[in-house]
């Protein structure tokens, strides 16, 4: 039975194409570029909606109690994360279009927008929360809640209170199975150097030793950081609040080090996509900030913030996956990596003949 579905109806173009009402038209003070300003923000909000759709599905998968490292679902997670990265790249590039508007063109309608501001984009804030940005980590917390409508604050708070992608990543990493049977590892690293951490897994005792040998004199403090992050050592003072546990940090480092093994390739891509998301978000923040500086100089924003200074502080602070990026300080040369026990290599997908 042929359907009479029509392109125009399917895409609800009646609604979308009739949703642009420039303030300058209402006030009969025509400002040509306000149409671009509205459409570009609407395009952003549509892409934010798509990002929520992808991240929600990824969170649902990651929330499963177990997730095979080599399964089609993990492939799906990586594929969808990569889609998010591609969308974010487009969002960064869209700033090029915005920048075709000059500061004088913007001044034609800027004052008519007060007190509305991109700061009130609840989809953007909710996305940050779902990815793992905690309320305590936000720059300008009071400003953040004061500018949004109560129903939007509620939605963002609820995202903040639910398990974020970062929380689920932590649990998934903590479940990494390869270290469970200690005996094979003890046999491989039969002569572990004592570090003072008696219950430390023999692999990490050996790795710590090799890492320590790789450090330059000026880098010796890195070993203190190593012990704090991976061995939960608090002898040099209480550990700063961390979002990834020691077990999860060890698993992530192991994935980065042994990414050449077939089973670890998807997990590595997953970690990499998260870093890429942070990088694209950060590029967007910096390009947006520079554009703001170019448009309004040092004047305050229409939303009442300090404008460029607020955006700079948020850009510096809002790295969500910084603890994963930080792990790169603890890598050693590939040729110096400890060889793994045979049965672990087999589990990682290398079959010995
Ligand atoms: C002429 C172009 C633009 C100017 C001058 C501008 C200006 C600003 C300023 C000054 C702020 C800080 C809050 C305030 O005081 O208002 C801000 C925040 C923000 N703007 Fe824009 N903006 C522009 C375009 C855009 C576009 C195209 C988007 C796309 C969605 C956008 C999204 C945002 C978001 C999400 C924030 C909050 C950032 C955060 O809190 O980290 N802006 N904008």
PDB file of C-alpha atoms in Angstrom, residues 37-305:
ATOM      1  CA  UNK A  37      22.083  34.720  14.008  1.00  0.00           C
ATOM      2  CA  UNK A  38      18.788  32.905  14.666  1.00  0.00           C
ATOM      3  CA  UNK A  39      19.304  30.158  12.099  1.00  0.00           C
ATOM      4  CA  UNK A  40      22.815  29.369  13.228  1.00  0.00           C
ATOM      5  CA  UNK A  41      21.687  29.004  16.854  1.00  0.00           C
ATOM      6  CA  UNK A  42      18.780  26.825  15.773  1.00  0.00           C
ATOM      7  CA  UNK A  43      21.128  24.636  13.728  1.00  0.00           C
ATOM      8  CA  UNK A  44      23.352  24.287  16.829  1.00  0.00           C
ATOM      9  CA  UNK A  45      20.394  23.293  18.974  1.00  0.00           C
ATOM     10  CA  UNK A  46      19.330  20.648  16.444  1.00  0.00           C
ATOM     11  CA  UNK A  47      22.821  19.160  16.469  1.00  0.00           C
ATOM     12  CA  UNK A  48      22.825  19.287  20.289  1.00  0.00           C
ATOM     13  CA  UNK A  49      19.614  17.240  20.138  1.00  0.00           C
ATOM     14  CA  UNK A  50      21.350  14.661  17.933  1.00  0.00           C
ATOM     15  CA  UNK A  51      24.302  14.543  20.336  1.00  0.00           C
ATOM     16  CA  UNK A  52      21.897  13.832  23.221  1.00  0.00           C
ATOM     17  CA  UNK A  53      20.329  11.047  21.161  1.00  0.00           C
ATOM     18  CA  UNK A  54      23.742   9.433  20.629  1.00  0.00           C
ATOM     19  CA  UNK A  55      25.017   9.935  24.183  1.00  0.00           C
ATOM     20  CA  UNK A  56      21.762   8.580  25.696  1.00  0.00           C
ATOM     21  CA  UNK A  57      22.118   5.394  23.665  1.00  0.00           C
ATOM     22  CA  UNK A  58      25.795   5.055  24.632  1.00  0.00           C
ATOM     23  CA  UNK A  59      24.953   5.561  28.320  1.00  0.00           C
ATOM     24  CA  UNK A  60      22.246   2.868  28.104  1.00  0.00           C
ATOM     25  CA  UNK A  61      24.746   0.393  26.647  1.00  0.00           C
ATOM     26  CA  UNK A  62      27.537   1.286  29.063  1.00  0.00           C
ATOM     27  CA  UNK A  63      25.152   0.923  32.025  1.00  0.00           C
ATOM     28  CA  UNK A  64      24.819  -2.815  31.342  1.00  0.00           C
ATOM     29  CA  UNK A  65      26.361  -4.875  34.138  1.00  0.00           C
ATOM     30  CA  UNK A  66      28.778  -6.500  31.710  1.00  0.00           C
ATOM     31  CA  UNK A  67      30.106  -5.500  28.317  1.00  0.00           C
ATOM     32  CA  UNK A  68      32.315  -7.759  26.258  1.00  0.00           C
ATOM     33  CA  UNK A  69      35.485  -5.971  25.141  1.00  0.00           C
ATOM     34  CA  UNK A  70      35.299  -7.489  21.698  1.00  0.00           C
ATOM     35  CA  UNK A  71      31.562  -7.369  21.067  1.00  0.00           C
ATOM     36  CA  UNK A  72      29.375  -5.689  18.441  1.00  0.00           C
ATOM     37  CA  UNK A  73      27.852  -3.486  21.178  1.00  0.00           C
ATOM     38  CA  UNK A  74      31.214  -2.058  22.089  1.00  0.00           C
ATOM     39  CA  UNK A  75      31.778  -1.460  18.388  1.00  0.00           C
ATOM     40  CA  UNK A  76      28.482   0.409  18.341  1.00  0.00           C
ATOM     41  CA  UNK A  77      29.572   2.555  21.292  1.00  0.00           C
ATOM     42  CA  UNK A  78      32.790   3.491  19.513  1.00  0.00           C
ATOM     43  CA  UNK A  79      30.988   4.158  16.228  1.00  0.00           C
ATOM     44  CA  UNK A  80      28.457   6.449  17.934  1.00  0.00           C
ATOM     45  CA  UNK A  81      31.147   8.267  19.877  1.00  0.00           C
ATOM     46  CA  UNK A  82      32.960   8.860  16.614  1.00  0.00           C
ATOM     47  CA  UNK A  83      29.747  10.222  15.156  1.00  0.00           C
ATOM     48  CA  UNK A  84      29.571  12.661  18.079  1.00  0.00           C
ATOM     49  CA  UNK A  85      33.141  13.725  17.330  1.00  0.00           C
ATOM     50  CA  UNK A  86      32.218  14.354  13.673  1.00  0.00           C
ATOM     51  CA  UNK A  87      29.180  16.400  14.667  1.00  0.00           C
ATOM     52  CA  UNK A  88      31.324  18.435  17.057  1.00  0.00           C
ATOM     53  CA  UNK A  89      33.811  19.125  14.256  1.00  0.00           C
ATOM     54  CA  UNK A  90      30.947  20.541  12.191  1.00  0.00           C
ATOM     55  CA  UNK A  91      29.903  22.668  15.176  1.00  0.00           C
ATOM     56  CA  UNK A  92      33.398  24.097  15.397  1.00  0.00           C
ATOM     57  CA  UNK A  93      33.351  24.912  11.672  1.00  0.00           C
ATOM     58  CA  UNK A  94      29.951  26.581  11.883  1.00  0.00           C
ATOM     59  CA  UNK A  95      31.690  29.426  13.673  1.00  0.00           C
ATOM     60  CA  UNK A  96      33.165  30.312  10.238  1.00  0.00           C
ATOM     61  CA  UNK A  97      29.648  31.199   9.090  1.00  0.00           C
ATOM     62  CA  UNK A  98      28.956  33.251  12.214  1.00  0.00           C
ATOM     63  CA  UNK A  99      32.178  35.150  11.616  1.00  0.00           C
ATOM     64  CA  UNK A 100      30.947  36.420   8.262  1.00  0.00           C
ATOM     65  CA  UNK A 101      28.912  38.844  10.407  1.00  0.00           C
ATOM     66  CA  UNK A 102      30.869  41.977  11.346  1.00  0.00           C
ATOM     67  CA  UNK A 103      30.751  43.609  14.810  1.00  0.00           C
ATOM     68  CA  UNK A 104      28.814  46.541  13.310  1.00  0.00           C
ATOM     69  CA  UNK A 105      26.266  44.154  11.751  1.00  0.00           C
ATOM     70  CA  UNK A 106      25.875  42.554  15.189  1.00  0.00           C
ATOM     71  CA  UNK A 107      25.453  45.925  16.922  1.00  0.00           C
ATOM     72  CA  UNK A 108      22.408  46.561  14.714  1.00  0.00           C
ATOM     73  CA  UNK A 109      20.437  44.102  16.846  1.00  0.00           C
ATOM     74  CA  UNK A 110      22.603  43.072  19.818  1.00  0.00           C
ATOM     75  CA  UNK A 111      20.880  45.241  22.436  1.00  0.00           C
ATOM     76  CA  UNK A 112      17.501  43.865  21.406  1.00  0.00           C
ATOM     77  CA  UNK A 113      18.576  40.407  22.593  1.00  0.00           C
ATOM     78  CA  UNK A 114      19.163  41.266  26.273  1.00  0.00           C
ATOM     79  CA  UNK A 115      19.002  39.386  28.613  1.00  0.00           C
ATOM     80  CA  UNK A 116      18.894  36.303  26.335  1.00  0.00           C
ATOM     81  CA  UNK A 117      22.232  34.528  25.864  1.00  0.00           C
ATOM     82  CA  UNK A 118      23.760  31.289  24.569  1.00  0.00           C
ATOM     83  CA  UNK A 119      24.508  30.707  28.215  1.00  0.00           C
ATOM     84  CA  UNK A 120      20.865  29.707  28.584  1.00  0.00           C
ATOM     85  CA  UNK A 121      21.311  26.783  26.193  1.00  0.00           C
ATOM     86  CA  UNK A 122      20.147  24.061  28.568  1.00  0.00           C
ATOM     87  CA  UNK A 123      20.874  21.415  25.940  1.00  0.00           C
ATOM     88  CA  UNK A 124      24.539  22.426  25.977  1.00  0.00           C
ATOM     89  CA  UNK A 125      24.772  22.352  29.785  1.00  0.00           C
ATOM     90  CA  UNK A 126      22.875  19.070  29.993  1.00  0.00           C
ATOM     91  CA  UNK A 127      25.217  17.546  27.430  1.00  0.00           C
ATOM     92  CA  UNK A 128      28.237  18.568  29.504  1.00  0.00           C
ATOM     93  CA  UNK A 129      26.561  16.956  32.536  1.00  0.00           C
ATOM     94  CA  UNK A 130      25.822  13.686  30.712  1.00  0.00           C
ATOM     95  CA  UNK A 131      29.393  13.488  29.492  1.00  0.00           C
ATOM     96  CA  UNK A 132      30.572  13.839  33.100  1.00  0.00           C
ATOM     97  CA  UNK A 133      31.015  17.508  34.066  1.00  0.00           C
ATOM     98  CA  UNK A 134      30.039  17.751  37.743  1.00  0.00           C
ATOM     99  CA  UNK A 135      28.343  20.804  39.223  1.00  0.00           C
ATOM    100  CA  UNK A 136      31.272  21.329  41.633  1.00  0.00           C
ATOM    101  CA  UNK A 137      33.664  21.468  38.667  1.00  0.00           C
ATOM    102  CA  UNK A 138      31.774  24.228  36.863  1.00  0.00           C
ATOM    103  CA  UNK A 139      33.090  27.725  36.573  1.00  0.00           C
ATOM    104  CA  UNK A 140      30.701  30.371  37.976  1.00  0.00           C
ATOM    105  CA  UNK A 141      28.261  27.995  39.672  1.00  0.00           C
ATOM    106  CA  UNK A 142      25.895  30.685  40.936  1.00  0.00           C
ATOM    107  CA  UNK A 143      25.760  32.444  37.608  1.00  0.00           C
ATOM    108  CA  UNK A 144      25.046  29.081  36.031  1.00  0.00           C
ATOM    109  CA  UNK A 145      21.900  28.409  38.039  1.00  0.00           C
ATOM    110  CA  UNK A 146      20.691  32.000  38.176  1.00  0.00           C
ATOM    111  CA  UNK A 147      20.432  32.395  34.399  1.00  0.00           C
ATOM    112  CA  UNK A 148      18.409  29.326  33.578  1.00  0.00           C
ATOM    113  CA  UNK A 149      14.690  28.650  33.905  1.00  0.00           C
ATOM    114  CA  UNK A 150      13.735  26.481  36.894  1.00  0.00           C
ATOM    115  CA  UNK A 151      12.560  23.606  34.684  1.00  0.00           C
ATOM    116  CA  UNK A 152      15.885  23.629  32.800  1.00  0.00           C
ATOM    117  CA  UNK A 153      17.939  23.715  36.013  1.00  0.00           C
ATOM    118  CA  UNK A 154      15.930  20.695  37.142  1.00  0.00           C
ATOM    119  CA  UNK A 155      16.716  18.801  33.935  1.00  0.00           C
ATOM    120  CA  UNK A 156      20.430  19.563  34.199  1.00  0.00           C
ATOM    121  CA  UNK A 157      20.501  18.654  37.892  1.00  0.00           C
ATOM    122  CA  UNK A 158      18.825  15.362  37.119  1.00  0.00           C
ATOM    123  CA  UNK A 159      21.511  14.655  34.465  1.00  0.00           C
ATOM    124  CA  UNK A 160      24.171  15.578  37.048  1.00  0.00           C
ATOM    125  CA  UNK A 161      22.687  13.179  39.578  1.00  0.00           C
ATOM    126  CA  UNK A 162      22.412  10.279  37.105  1.00  0.00           C
ATOM    127  CA  UNK A 163      25.352   8.132  36.096  1.00  0.00           C
ATOM    128  CA  UNK A 164      27.360  10.060  33.530  1.00  0.00           C
ATOM    129  CA  UNK A 165      29.407   8.589  30.705  1.00  0.00           C
ATOM    130  CA  UNK A 166      32.495   9.245  32.822  1.00  0.00           C
ATOM    131  CA  UNK A 167      31.017   7.355  35.822  1.00  0.00           C
ATOM    132  CA  UNK A 168      30.113   4.415  33.586  1.00  0.00           C
ATOM    133  CA  UNK A 169      33.535   4.447  31.987  1.00  0.00           C
ATOM    134  CA  UNK A 170      35.047   4.227  35.465  1.00  0.00           C
ATOM    135  CA  UNK A 171      32.935   1.165  36.368  1.00  0.00           C
ATOM    136  CA  UNK A 172      33.673  -0.487  33.018  1.00  0.00           C
ATOM    137  CA  UNK A 173      37.415   0.036  33.438  1.00  0.00           C
ATOM    138  CA  UNK A 174      37.284  -1.274  37.003  1.00  0.00           C
ATOM    139  CA  UNK A 175      35.789  -4.511  35.694  1.00  0.00           C
ATOM    140  CA  UNK A 176      38.757  -5.206  33.390  1.00  0.00           C
ATOM    141  CA  UNK A 177      39.382  -8.927  33.948  1.00  0.00           C
ATOM    142  CA  UNK A 178      43.003  -9.571  32.975  1.00  0.00           C
ATOM    143  CA  UNK A 179      44.566  -9.039  36.385  1.00  0.00           C
ATOM    144  CA  UNK A 180      42.333 -11.350  38.372  1.00  0.00           C
ATOM    145  CA  UNK A 181      44.424 -14.503  38.403  1.00  0.00           C
ATOM    146  CA  UNK A 182      47.582 -13.333  40.105  1.00  0.00           C
ATOM    147  CA  UNK A 183      49.545 -16.633  39.996  1.00  0.00           C
ATOM    148  CA  UNK A 184      50.478 -16.442  36.293  1.00  0.00           C
ATOM    149  CA  UNK A 185      51.654 -12.906  36.739  1.00  0.00           C
ATOM    150  CA  UNK A 186      53.730 -13.833  39.788  1.00  0.00           C
ATOM    151  CA  UNK A 187      55.378 -16.599  37.735  1.00  0.00           C
ATOM    152  CA  UNK A 188      56.190 -14.116  34.933  1.00  0.00           C
ATOM    153  CA  UNK A 189      57.531 -11.429  37.238  1.00  0.00           C
ATOM    154  CA  UNK A 190      59.094 -13.824  39.724  1.00  0.00           C
ATOM    155  CA  UNK A 191      61.388 -11.309  41.301  1.00  0.00           C
ATOM    156  CA  UNK A 192      59.286  -8.228  41.923  1.00  0.00           C
ATOM    157  CA  UNK A 193      61.129  -5.308  43.415  1.00  0.00           C
ATOM    158  CA  UNK A 194      59.578  -4.278  46.690  1.00  0.00           C
ATOM    159  CA  UNK A 195      57.914  -0.865  46.549  1.00  0.00           C
ATOM    160  CA  UNK A 196      56.463  -0.886  50.019  1.00  0.00           C
ATOM    161  CA  UNK A 197      53.031  -1.726  48.600  1.00  0.00           C
ATOM    162  CA  UNK A 198      52.756  -5.367  49.505  1.00  0.00           C
ATOM    163  CA  UNK A 199      49.400  -5.978  47.914  1.00  0.00           C
ATOM    164  CA  UNK A 200      50.357  -4.317  44.635  1.00  0.00           C
ATOM    165  CA  UNK A 201      49.859  -6.565  41.629  1.00  0.00           C
ATOM    166  CA  UNK A 202      53.230  -7.889  40.364  1.00  0.00           C
ATOM    167  CA  UNK A 203      52.679  -6.373  36.925  1.00  0.00           C
ATOM    168  CA  UNK A 204      52.394  -2.877  38.400  1.00  0.00           C
ATOM    169  CA  UNK A 205      55.414  -3.409  40.648  1.00  0.00           C
ATOM    170  CA  UNK A 206      57.416  -4.217  37.518  1.00  0.00           C
ATOM    171  CA  UNK A 207      55.872  -1.421  35.482  1.00  0.00           C
ATOM    172  CA  UNK A 208      56.539   1.129  38.236  1.00  0.00           C
ATOM    173  CA  UNK A 209      60.201   0.080  38.258  1.00  0.00           C
ATOM    174  CA  UNK A 210      60.510   0.501  34.472  1.00  0.00           C
ATOM    175  CA  UNK A 211      58.631   3.792  34.541  1.00  0.00           C
ATOM    176  CA  UNK A 212      60.905   5.077  37.287  1.00  0.00           C
ATOM    177  CA  UNK A 213      63.981   4.151  35.202  1.00  0.00           C
ATOM    178  CA  UNK A 214      62.551   6.058  32.229  1.00  0.00           C
ATOM    179  CA  UNK A 215      62.283   9.342  34.154  1.00  0.00           C
ATOM    180  CA  UNK A 216      64.656  12.231  33.740  1.00  0.00           C
ATOM    181  CA  UNK A 217      66.138  13.742  36.935  1.00  0.00           C
ATOM    182  CA  UNK A 218      63.783  16.730  36.627  1.00  0.00           C
ATOM    183  CA  UNK A 219      60.795  14.403  36.311  1.00  0.00           C
ATOM    184  CA  UNK A 220      61.305  12.400  39.506  1.00  0.00           C
ATOM    185  CA  UNK A 221      58.167  13.870  41.085  1.00  0.00           C
ATOM    186  CA  UNK A 222      56.191  11.981  38.464  1.00  0.00           C
ATOM    187  CA  UNK A 223      56.774   8.863  40.507  1.00  0.00           C
ATOM    188  CA  UNK A 224      54.917  10.408  43.439  1.00  0.00           C
ATOM    189  CA  UNK A 225      52.038  11.186  41.075  1.00  0.00           C
ATOM    190  CA  UNK A 226      52.236   7.605  39.728  1.00  0.00           C
ATOM    191  CA  UNK A 227      51.881   6.165  43.224  1.00  0.00           C
ATOM    192  CA  UNK A 228      49.024   8.498  44.067  1.00  0.00           C
ATOM    193  CA  UNK A 229      47.066   7.854  40.896  1.00  0.00           C
ATOM    194  CA  UNK A 230      47.623   4.163  40.273  1.00  0.00           C
ATOM    195  CA  UNK A 231      48.463   2.761  43.704  1.00  0.00           C
ATOM    196  CA  UNK A 232      46.207   5.048  45.732  1.00  0.00           C
ATOM    197  CA  UNK A 233      49.193   6.040  47.846  1.00  0.00           C
ATOM    198  CA  UNK A 234      48.308   8.816  50.287  1.00  0.00           C
ATOM    199  CA  UNK A 235      51.611   9.030  52.164  1.00  0.00           C
ATOM    200  CA  UNK A 236      52.447  12.367  50.522  1.00  0.00           C
ATOM    201  CA  UNK A 237      49.112  13.905  51.582  1.00  0.00           C
ATOM    202  CA  UNK A 238      45.463  13.309  50.900  1.00  0.00           C
ATOM    203  CA  UNK A 239      44.642  12.507  47.329  1.00  0.00           C
ATOM    204  CA  UNK A 240      42.967  15.336  45.395  1.00  0.00           C
ATOM    205  CA  UNK A 241      39.411  14.520  44.342  1.00  0.00           C
ATOM    206  CA  UNK A 242      39.649  12.208  41.364  1.00  0.00           C
ATOM    207  CA  UNK A 243      36.904  11.012  39.057  1.00  0.00           C
ATOM    208  CA  UNK A 244      38.654   7.804  37.964  1.00  0.00           C
ATOM    209  CA  UNK A 245      39.551   5.329  40.708  1.00  0.00           C
ATOM    210  CA  UNK A 246      43.055   3.830  40.947  1.00  0.00           C
ATOM    211  CA  UNK A 247      41.804   0.526  39.529  1.00  0.00           C
ATOM    212  CA  UNK A 248      40.131   2.302  36.598  1.00  0.00           C
ATOM    213  CA  UNK A 249      43.239   4.425  35.972  1.00  0.00           C
ATOM    214  CA  UNK A 250      45.406   1.293  35.914  1.00  0.00           C
ATOM    215  CA  UNK A 251      43.048  -0.391  33.450  1.00  0.00           C
ATOM    216  CA  UNK A 252      43.040   2.672  31.179  1.00  0.00           C
ATOM    217  CA  UNK A 253      46.838   2.867  31.258  1.00  0.00           C
ATOM    218  CA  UNK A 254      47.082  -0.848  30.501  1.00  0.00           C
ATOM    219  CA  UNK A 255      44.776  -0.381  27.485  1.00  0.00           C
ATOM    220  CA  UNK A 256      46.941   2.469  26.222  1.00  0.00           C
ATOM    221  CA  UNK A 257      50.151   0.491  26.690  1.00  0.00           C
ATOM    222  CA  UNK A 258      48.999  -2.774  25.153  1.00  0.00           C
ATOM    223  CA  UNK A 259      46.629  -1.350  22.541  1.00  0.00           C
ATOM    224  CA  UNK A 260      48.345  -3.510  19.867  1.00  0.00           C
ATOM    225  CA  UNK A 261      46.574  -6.613  21.185  1.00  0.00           C
ATOM    226  CA  UNK A 262      43.345  -7.341  19.275  1.00  0.00           C
ATOM    227  CA  UNK A 263      41.048  -7.312  22.330  1.00  0.00           C
ATOM    228  CA  UNK A 264      42.305  -3.922  23.456  1.00  0.00           C
ATOM    229  CA  UNK A 265      41.830  -2.146  20.144  1.00  0.00           C
ATOM    230  CA  UNK A 266      38.172  -1.214  20.648  1.00  0.00           C
ATOM    231  CA  UNK A 267      38.705  -0.142  24.277  1.00  0.00           C
ATOM    232  CA  UNK A 268      41.601   2.009  23.075  1.00  0.00           C
ATOM    233  CA  UNK A 269      39.437   3.592  20.379  1.00  0.00           C
ATOM    234  CA  UNK A 270      36.794   4.269  23.001  1.00  0.00           C
ATOM    235  CA  UNK A 271      39.263   6.137  25.230  1.00  0.00           C
ATOM    236  CA  UNK A 272      40.594   7.991  22.228  1.00  0.00           C
ATOM    237  CA  UNK A 273      37.123   9.094  21.115  1.00  0.00           C
ATOM    238  CA  UNK A 274      36.483  10.552  24.560  1.00  0.00           C
ATOM    239  CA  UNK A 275      39.691  12.556  24.335  1.00  0.00           C
ATOM    240  CA  UNK A 276      38.626  13.681  20.889  1.00  0.00           C
ATOM    241  CA  UNK A 277      35.246  14.826  22.264  1.00  0.00           C
ATOM    242  CA  UNK A 278      37.055  16.917  24.877  1.00  0.00           C
ATOM    243  CA  UNK A 279      39.364  18.313  22.231  1.00  0.00           C
ATOM    244  CA  UNK A 280      36.536  19.310  19.899  1.00  0.00           C
ATOM    245  CA  UNK A 281      34.521  20.837  22.752  1.00  0.00           C
ATOM    246  CA  UNK A 282      37.597  22.758  23.775  1.00  0.00           C
ATOM    247  CA  UNK A 283      38.200  23.939  20.186  1.00  0.00           C
ATOM    248  CA  UNK A 284      34.598  25.084  20.074  1.00  0.00           C
ATOM    249  CA  UNK A 285      34.975  26.978  23.371  1.00  0.00           C
ATOM    250  CA  UNK A 286      38.154  28.723  22.200  1.00  0.00           C
ATOM    251  CA  UNK A 287      36.793  29.622  18.785  1.00  0.00           C
ATOM    252  CA  UNK A 288      33.551  30.858  20.343  1.00  0.00           C
ATOM    253  CA  UNK A 289      35.561  32.890  22.866  1.00  0.00           C
ATOM    254  CA  UNK A 290      37.739  34.472  20.178  1.00  0.00           C
ATOM    255  CA  UNK A 291      34.689  35.235  18.096  1.00  0.00           C
ATOM    256  CA  UNK A 292      33.067  36.868  21.143  1.00  0.00           C
ATOM    257  CA  UNK A 293      36.197  38.949  21.704  1.00  0.00           C
ATOM    258  CA  UNK A 294      36.133  40.034  18.085  1.00  0.00           C
ATOM    259  CA  UNK A 295      32.414  40.903  18.216  1.00  0.00           C
ATOM    260  CA  UNK A 296      32.112  42.654  21.576  1.00  0.00           C
ATOM    261  CA  UNK A 297      35.704  43.231  22.741  1.00  0.00           C
ATOM    262  CA  UNK A 298      35.759  43.444  26.519  1.00  0.00           C
ATOM    263  CA  UNK A 299      32.090  44.390  26.951  1.00  0.00           C
ATOM    264  CA  UNK A 300      29.883  42.211  29.125  1.00  0.00           C
ATOM    265  CA  UNK A 301      27.744  39.522  27.479  1.00  0.00           C
ATOM    266  CA  UNK A 302      24.018  39.885  26.788  1.00  0.00           C
ATOM    267  CA  UNK A 303      23.565  37.301  29.549  1.00  0.00           C
ATOM    268  CA  UNK A 304      25.396  39.616  31.986  1.00  0.00           C
ATOM    269  CA  UNK A 305      28.624  37.620  32.417  1.00  0.00           C
TER     270      UNK A 305
END
